Tab-separated table of C-alpha atoms in Angstrom:
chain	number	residue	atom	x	y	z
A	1	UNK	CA	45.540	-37.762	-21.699
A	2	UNK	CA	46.314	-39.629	-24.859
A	3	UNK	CA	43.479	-40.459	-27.246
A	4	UNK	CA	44.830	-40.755	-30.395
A	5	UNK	CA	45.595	-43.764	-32.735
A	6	UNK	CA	46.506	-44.976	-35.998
A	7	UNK	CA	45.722	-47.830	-38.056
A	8	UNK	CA	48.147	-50.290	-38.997
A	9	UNK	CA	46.402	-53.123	-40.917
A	10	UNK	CA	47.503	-56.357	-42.819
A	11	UNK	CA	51.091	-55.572	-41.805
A	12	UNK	CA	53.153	-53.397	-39.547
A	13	UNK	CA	54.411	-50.735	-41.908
A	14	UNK	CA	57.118	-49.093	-40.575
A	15	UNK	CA	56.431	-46.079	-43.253
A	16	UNK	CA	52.827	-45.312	-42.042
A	17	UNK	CA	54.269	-45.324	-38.571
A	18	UNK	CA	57.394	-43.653	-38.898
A	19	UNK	CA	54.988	-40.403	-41.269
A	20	UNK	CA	51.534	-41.194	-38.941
A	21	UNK	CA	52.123	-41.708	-35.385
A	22	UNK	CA	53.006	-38.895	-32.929
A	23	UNK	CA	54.738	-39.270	-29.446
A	24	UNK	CA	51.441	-37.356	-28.171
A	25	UNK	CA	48.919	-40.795	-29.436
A	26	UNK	CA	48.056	-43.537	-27.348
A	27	UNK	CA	48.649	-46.117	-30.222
A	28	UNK	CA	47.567	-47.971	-32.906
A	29	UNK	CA	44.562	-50.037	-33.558
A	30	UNK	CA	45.627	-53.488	-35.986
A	31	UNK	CA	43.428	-55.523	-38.093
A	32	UNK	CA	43.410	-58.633	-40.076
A	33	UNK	CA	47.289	-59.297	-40.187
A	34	UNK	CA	47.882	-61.403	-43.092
A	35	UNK	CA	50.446	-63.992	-42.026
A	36	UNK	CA	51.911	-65.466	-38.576
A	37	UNK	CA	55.029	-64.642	-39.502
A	38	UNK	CA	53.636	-60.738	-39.878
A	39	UNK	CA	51.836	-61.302	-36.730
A	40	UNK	CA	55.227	-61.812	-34.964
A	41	UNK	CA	56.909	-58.561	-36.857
A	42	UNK	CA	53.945	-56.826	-35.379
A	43	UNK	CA	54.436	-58.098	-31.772
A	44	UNK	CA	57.889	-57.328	-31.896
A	45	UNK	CA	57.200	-53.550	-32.608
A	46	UNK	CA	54.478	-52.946	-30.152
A	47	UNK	CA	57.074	-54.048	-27.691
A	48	UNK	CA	59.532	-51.891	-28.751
A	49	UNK	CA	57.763	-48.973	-29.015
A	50	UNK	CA	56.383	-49.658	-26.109
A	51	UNK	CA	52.787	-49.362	-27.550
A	52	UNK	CA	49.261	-49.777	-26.640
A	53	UNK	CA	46.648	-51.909	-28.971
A	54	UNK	CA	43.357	-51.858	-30.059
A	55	UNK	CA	41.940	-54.779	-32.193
A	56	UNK	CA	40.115	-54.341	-35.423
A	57	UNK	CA	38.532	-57.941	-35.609
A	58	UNK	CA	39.655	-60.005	-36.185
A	59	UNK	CA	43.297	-60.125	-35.678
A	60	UNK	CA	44.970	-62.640	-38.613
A	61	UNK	CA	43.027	-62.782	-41.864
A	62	UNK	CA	41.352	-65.625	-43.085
A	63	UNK	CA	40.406	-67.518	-40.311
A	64	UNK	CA	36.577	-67.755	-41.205
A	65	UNK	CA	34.721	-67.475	-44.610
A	66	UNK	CA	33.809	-64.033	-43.803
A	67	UNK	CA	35.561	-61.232	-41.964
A	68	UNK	CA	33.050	-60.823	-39.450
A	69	UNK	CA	31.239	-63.124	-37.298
A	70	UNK	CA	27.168	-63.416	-37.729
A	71	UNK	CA	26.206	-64.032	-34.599
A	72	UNK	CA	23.027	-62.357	-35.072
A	73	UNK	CA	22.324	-65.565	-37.645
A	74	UNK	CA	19.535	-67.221	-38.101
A	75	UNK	CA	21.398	-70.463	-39.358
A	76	UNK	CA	22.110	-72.159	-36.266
A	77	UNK	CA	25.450	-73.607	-37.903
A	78	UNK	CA	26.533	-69.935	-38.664
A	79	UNK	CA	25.713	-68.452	-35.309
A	80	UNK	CA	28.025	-71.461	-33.601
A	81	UNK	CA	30.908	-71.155	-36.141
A	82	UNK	CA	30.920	-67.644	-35.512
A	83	UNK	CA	31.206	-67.767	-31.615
A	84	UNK	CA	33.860	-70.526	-31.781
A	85	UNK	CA	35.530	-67.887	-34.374
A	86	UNK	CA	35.245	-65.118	-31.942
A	87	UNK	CA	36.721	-67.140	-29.149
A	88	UNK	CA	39.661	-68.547	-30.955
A	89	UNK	CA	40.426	-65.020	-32.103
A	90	UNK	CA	40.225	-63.493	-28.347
A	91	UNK	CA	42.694	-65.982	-27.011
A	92	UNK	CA	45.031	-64.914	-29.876
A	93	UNK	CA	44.988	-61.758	-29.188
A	94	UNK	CA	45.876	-62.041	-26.003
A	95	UNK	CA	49.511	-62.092	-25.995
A	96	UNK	CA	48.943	-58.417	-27.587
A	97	UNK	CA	47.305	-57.366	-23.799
A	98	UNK	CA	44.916	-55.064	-25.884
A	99	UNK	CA	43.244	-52.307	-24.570
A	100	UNK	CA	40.217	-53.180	-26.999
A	101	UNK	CA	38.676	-55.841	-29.475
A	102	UNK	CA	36.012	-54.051	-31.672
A	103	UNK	CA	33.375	-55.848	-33.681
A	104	UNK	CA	30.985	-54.384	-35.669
A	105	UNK	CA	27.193	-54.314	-34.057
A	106	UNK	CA	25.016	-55.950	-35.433
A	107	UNK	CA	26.065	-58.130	-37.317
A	108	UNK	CA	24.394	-59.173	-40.131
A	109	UNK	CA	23.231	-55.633	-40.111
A	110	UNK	CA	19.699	-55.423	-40.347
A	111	UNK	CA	18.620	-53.118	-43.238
A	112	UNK	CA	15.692	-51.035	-43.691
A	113	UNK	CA	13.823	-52.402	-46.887
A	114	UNK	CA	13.336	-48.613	-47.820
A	115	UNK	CA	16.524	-47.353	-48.309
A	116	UNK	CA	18.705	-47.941	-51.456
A	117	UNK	CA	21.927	-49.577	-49.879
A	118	UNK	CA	24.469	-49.588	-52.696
A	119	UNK	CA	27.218	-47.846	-51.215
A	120	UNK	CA	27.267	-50.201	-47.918
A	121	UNK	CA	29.748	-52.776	-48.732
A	122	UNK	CA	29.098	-56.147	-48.099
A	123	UNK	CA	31.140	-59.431	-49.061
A	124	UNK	CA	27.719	-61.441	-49.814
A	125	UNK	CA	24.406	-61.427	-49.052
A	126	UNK	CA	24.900	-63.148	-45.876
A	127	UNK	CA	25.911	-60.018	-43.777
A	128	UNK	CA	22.522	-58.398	-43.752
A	129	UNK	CA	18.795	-59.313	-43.643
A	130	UNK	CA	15.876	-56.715	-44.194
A	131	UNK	CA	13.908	-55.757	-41.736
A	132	UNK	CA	10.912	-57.400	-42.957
A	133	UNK	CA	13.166	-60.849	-42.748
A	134	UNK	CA	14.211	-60.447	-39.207
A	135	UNK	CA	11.039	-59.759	-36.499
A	136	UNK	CA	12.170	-57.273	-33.947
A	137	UNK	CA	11.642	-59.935	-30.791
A	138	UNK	CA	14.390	-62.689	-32.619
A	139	UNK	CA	16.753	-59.383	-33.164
A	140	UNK	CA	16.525	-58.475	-29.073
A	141	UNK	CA	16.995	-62.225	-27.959
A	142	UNK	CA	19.751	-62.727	-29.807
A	143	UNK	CA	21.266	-59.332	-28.960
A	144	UNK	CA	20.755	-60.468	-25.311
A	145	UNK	CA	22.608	-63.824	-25.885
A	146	UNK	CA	25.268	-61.722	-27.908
A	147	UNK	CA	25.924	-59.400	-25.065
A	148	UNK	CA	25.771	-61.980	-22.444
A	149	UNK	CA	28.192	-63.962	-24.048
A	150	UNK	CA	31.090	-60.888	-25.491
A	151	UNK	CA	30.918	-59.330	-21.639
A	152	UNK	CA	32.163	-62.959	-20.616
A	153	UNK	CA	34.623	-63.126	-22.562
A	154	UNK	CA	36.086	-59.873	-22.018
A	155	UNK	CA	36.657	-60.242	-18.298
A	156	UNK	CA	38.061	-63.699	-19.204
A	157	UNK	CA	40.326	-62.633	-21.549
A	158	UNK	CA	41.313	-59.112	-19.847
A	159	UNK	CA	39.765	-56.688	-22.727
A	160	UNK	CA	37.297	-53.987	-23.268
A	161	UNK	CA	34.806	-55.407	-25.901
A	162	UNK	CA	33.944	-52.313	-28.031
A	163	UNK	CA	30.763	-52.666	-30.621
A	164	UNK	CA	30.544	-50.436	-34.274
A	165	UNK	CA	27.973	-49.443	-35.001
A	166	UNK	CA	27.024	-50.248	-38.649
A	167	UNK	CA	23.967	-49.880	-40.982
A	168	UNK	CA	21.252	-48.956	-38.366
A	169	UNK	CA	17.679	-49.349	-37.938
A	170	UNK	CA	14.760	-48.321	-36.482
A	171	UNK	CA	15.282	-51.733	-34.141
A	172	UNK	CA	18.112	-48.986	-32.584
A	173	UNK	CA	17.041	-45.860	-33.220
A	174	UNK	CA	13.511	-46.023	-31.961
A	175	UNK	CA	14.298	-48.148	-29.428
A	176	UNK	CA	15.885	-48.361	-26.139
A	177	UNK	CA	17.025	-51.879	-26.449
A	178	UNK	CA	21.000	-50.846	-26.656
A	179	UNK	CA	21.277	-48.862	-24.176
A	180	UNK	CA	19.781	-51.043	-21.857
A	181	UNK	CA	21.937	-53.379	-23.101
A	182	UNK	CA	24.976	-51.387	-22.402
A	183	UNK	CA	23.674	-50.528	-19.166
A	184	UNK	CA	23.011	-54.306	-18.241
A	185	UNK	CA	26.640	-55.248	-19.389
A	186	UNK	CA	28.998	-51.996	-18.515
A	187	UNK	CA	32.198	-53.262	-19.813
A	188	UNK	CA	30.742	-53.341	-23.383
A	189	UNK	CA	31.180	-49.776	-24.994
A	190	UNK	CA	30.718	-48.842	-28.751
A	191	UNK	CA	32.869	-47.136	-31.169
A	192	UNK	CA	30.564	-44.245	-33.433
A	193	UNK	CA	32.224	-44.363	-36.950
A	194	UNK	CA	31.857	-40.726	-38.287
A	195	UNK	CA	32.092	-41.364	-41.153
A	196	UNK	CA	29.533	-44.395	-41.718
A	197	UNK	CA	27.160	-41.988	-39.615
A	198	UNK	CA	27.449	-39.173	-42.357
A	199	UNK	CA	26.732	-41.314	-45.353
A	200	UNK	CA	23.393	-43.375	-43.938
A	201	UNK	CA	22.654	-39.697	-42.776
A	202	UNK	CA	23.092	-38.985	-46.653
A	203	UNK	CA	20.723	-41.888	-48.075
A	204	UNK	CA	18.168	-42.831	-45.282
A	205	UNK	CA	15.530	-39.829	-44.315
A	206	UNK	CA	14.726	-41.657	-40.771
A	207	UNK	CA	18.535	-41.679	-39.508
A	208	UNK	CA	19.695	-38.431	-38.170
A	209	UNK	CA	23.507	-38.323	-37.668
A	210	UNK	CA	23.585	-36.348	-34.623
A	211	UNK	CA	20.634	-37.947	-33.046
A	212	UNK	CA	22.319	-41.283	-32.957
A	213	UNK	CA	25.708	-39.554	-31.232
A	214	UNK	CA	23.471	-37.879	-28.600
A	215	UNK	CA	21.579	-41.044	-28.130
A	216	UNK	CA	24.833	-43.398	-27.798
A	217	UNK	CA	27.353	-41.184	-27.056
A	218	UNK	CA	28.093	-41.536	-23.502
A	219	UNK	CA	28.582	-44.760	-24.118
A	220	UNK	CA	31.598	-44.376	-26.754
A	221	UNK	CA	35.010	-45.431	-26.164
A	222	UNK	CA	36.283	-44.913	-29.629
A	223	UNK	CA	35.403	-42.764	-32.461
A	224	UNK	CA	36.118	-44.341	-36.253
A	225	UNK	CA	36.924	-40.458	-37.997
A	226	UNK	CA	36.909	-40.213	-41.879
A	227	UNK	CA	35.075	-37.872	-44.582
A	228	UNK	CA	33.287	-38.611	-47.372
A	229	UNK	CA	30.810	-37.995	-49.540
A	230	UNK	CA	28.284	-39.949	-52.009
A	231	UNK	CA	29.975	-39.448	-54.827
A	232	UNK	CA	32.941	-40.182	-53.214
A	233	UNK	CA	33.123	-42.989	-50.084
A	234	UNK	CA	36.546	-43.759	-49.520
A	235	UNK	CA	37.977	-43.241	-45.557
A	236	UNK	CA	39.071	-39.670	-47.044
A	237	UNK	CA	41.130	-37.721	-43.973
A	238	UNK	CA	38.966	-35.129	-42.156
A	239	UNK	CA	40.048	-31.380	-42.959
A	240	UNK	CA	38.577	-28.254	-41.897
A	241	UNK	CA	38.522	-27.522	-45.400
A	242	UNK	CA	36.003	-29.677	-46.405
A	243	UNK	CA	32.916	-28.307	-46.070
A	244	UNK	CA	29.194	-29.688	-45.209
A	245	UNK	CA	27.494	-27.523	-48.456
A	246	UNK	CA	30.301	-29.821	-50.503
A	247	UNK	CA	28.490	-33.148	-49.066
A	248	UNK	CA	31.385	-33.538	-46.820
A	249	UNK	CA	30.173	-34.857	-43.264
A	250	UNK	CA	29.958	-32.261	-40.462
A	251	UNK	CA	32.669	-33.624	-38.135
A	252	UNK	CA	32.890	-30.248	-35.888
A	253	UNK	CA	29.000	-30.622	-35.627
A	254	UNK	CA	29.799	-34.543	-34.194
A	255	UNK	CA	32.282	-33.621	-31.793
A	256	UNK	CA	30.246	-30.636	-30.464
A	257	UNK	CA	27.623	-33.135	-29.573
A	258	UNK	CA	29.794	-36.453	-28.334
A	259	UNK	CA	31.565	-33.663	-26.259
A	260	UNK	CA	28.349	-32.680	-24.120
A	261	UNK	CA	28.073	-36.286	-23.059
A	262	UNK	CA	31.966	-37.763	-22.966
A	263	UNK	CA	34.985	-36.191	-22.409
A	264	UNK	CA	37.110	-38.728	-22.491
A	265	UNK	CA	36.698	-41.173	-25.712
A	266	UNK	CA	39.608	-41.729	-28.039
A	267	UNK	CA	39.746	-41.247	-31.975
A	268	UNK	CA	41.140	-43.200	-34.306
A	269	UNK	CA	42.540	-41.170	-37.701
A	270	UNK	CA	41.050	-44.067	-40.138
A	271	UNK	CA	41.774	-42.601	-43.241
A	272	UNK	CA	44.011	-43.012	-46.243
A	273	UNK	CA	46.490	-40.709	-44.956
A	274	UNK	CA	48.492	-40.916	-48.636
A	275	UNK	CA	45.792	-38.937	-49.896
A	276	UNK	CA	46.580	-35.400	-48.507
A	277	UNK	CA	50.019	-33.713	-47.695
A	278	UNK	CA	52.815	-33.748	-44.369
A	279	UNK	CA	51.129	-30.345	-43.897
A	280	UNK	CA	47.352	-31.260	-44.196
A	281	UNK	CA	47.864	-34.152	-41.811
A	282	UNK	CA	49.578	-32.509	-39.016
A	283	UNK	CA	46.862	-29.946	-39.553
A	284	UNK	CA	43.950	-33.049	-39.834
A	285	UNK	CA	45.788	-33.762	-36.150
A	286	UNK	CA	45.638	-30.024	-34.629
A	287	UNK	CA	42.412	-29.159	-35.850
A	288	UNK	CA	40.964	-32.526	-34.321
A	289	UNK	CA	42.550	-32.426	-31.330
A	290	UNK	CA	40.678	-28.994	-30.958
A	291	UNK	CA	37.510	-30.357	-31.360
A	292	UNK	CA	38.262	-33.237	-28.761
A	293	UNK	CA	38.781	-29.563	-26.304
A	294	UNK	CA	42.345	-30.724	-26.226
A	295	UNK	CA	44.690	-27.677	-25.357
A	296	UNK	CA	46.782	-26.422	-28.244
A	297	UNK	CA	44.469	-28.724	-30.076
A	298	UNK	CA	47.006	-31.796	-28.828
């Protein structure tokens, strides 16, 4: 079965492809191309490679004022700008026949007011509200009219709608409002970023990494996979080599746990792959595709 892919984002480079991509993978996941006329240089490669897609959303930059839609807003003019966005994106991407569309979840993130943030990224102040600004019972009716709505449109539009999950809180941790969410709407499925997981893990003392892949994992279809560590958060490539005691995230320790619950989710490599060696990155490959329980680790 292949479950690997690679990211090709604001273009379709034929470098990252040519060094990244392995006839074993399943393909490549795009996001935010920059230009129509890139757009088309992408199309024309997935069909000659005969590839399969996953979408990052959105698909072409610059469509709205901010990358993602809030459609978790409280500002009614927000929350309808963002679903036309969403809509006008999904019948782009259409012509791509993607396996996927991904969105992050939720979205503005809701933030616990204990826990220093400063290493989340955020474009403005619109893509979060603290917890004390959001009451949980306006968070779970719009989640409801969220899911509603995204499980719509992917049997209209022929895709699997896949959620991130981002900054978390205890509205989805300590609750069992997703999942029955998930269970209510089955074609929705989520995508656990390993490597956002490791560094709330790192700065909020009520999130536990490997509770949240044991609580949601069944549910995965896609697994983000990058390292880091405080000191240094950039999508660094996950090695064997890098070691928990460092501050490195525990990926084994993740895929032990996703594995007793799904056996058939597939990873994305989203990492700066320039950053490490041919060598280290066919070994990043082997040694992951062990820990998926893939045999010969591919």
């Amino acid at each position: 079965m292949k479950r690997f892919l690679i990211g090709q984002f604001d273009k379709f480079d034929i470098a990252r492809q040519n060094r990244d991509f392995r006839d074993y993978f399943f393909g490549i996941e795009v996001n935010q191309i920059e230009s129509i006329e890139e757009l088309r240089i992408l199309k024309d490669n997935i069909s000659s490679g005969n590839l399969k897609v996953g979408i990052h959303f959105p698909l072409l930059k610059n469509q709205w004022r901010s990358r993602d839609p809030q459609y978790l807003s409280k500002d009614k003019v927000t929350y309808e700008e963002s679903i036309s966005y969403m809509e006008n994106e999904f019948v782009r991407a259409e012509e791509l026949n993607p396996d996927y569309i991904l969105l992050h979840y939720p979205k503005p993130v809701i933030l616990d007011d204990n826990v220093d943030w400063k290493i989340w990224r955020f474009s403005d102040d619109t893509e979060y509200y603290y917890e004390s600004e959001m009451p949980y019972e306006y968070f779970e009716e719009r989640s409801r009219n969220f899911f509603q709505i995204l499980s719509e449109k992917g049997i209209k539009h022929n895709f699997t709608p896949v959620l991130e999950l981002d900054a978390l809180n205890r509205y989805i941790y300590d609750t069992n409002l997703l999942e029955g969410l998930l269970d209510d709407y089955p074609n929705i499925r989520l995508c656990l970023d390993f490597g956002r997981i490791h560094l709330q893990d790192c700065i909020d003392h009520n999130f536990s990494g490997l509770d949240i892949v044991k609580k949601f994992g069944r549910y995965a279809h896609l697994v983000h996979l990058w390292n880091a560590r405080i000191s240094e958060t950039g999508h660094y490539p996950a090695l064997s080599s890098l070691k928990p005691e460092d501050g490195w995230g525990d990926m084994a320790a993740y895929f032990r746990t996703l594995n007793e619950v799904n056996g058939s989710y597939k990873v994305l490599f989203e990492h700066k792959s320039h950053l490490i060696s041919d060598a280290e990155l066919e070994e990043c490959y082997q040694w992951v595709g062990r820990l998926c329980g893939l045999r010969n680790g591919i």
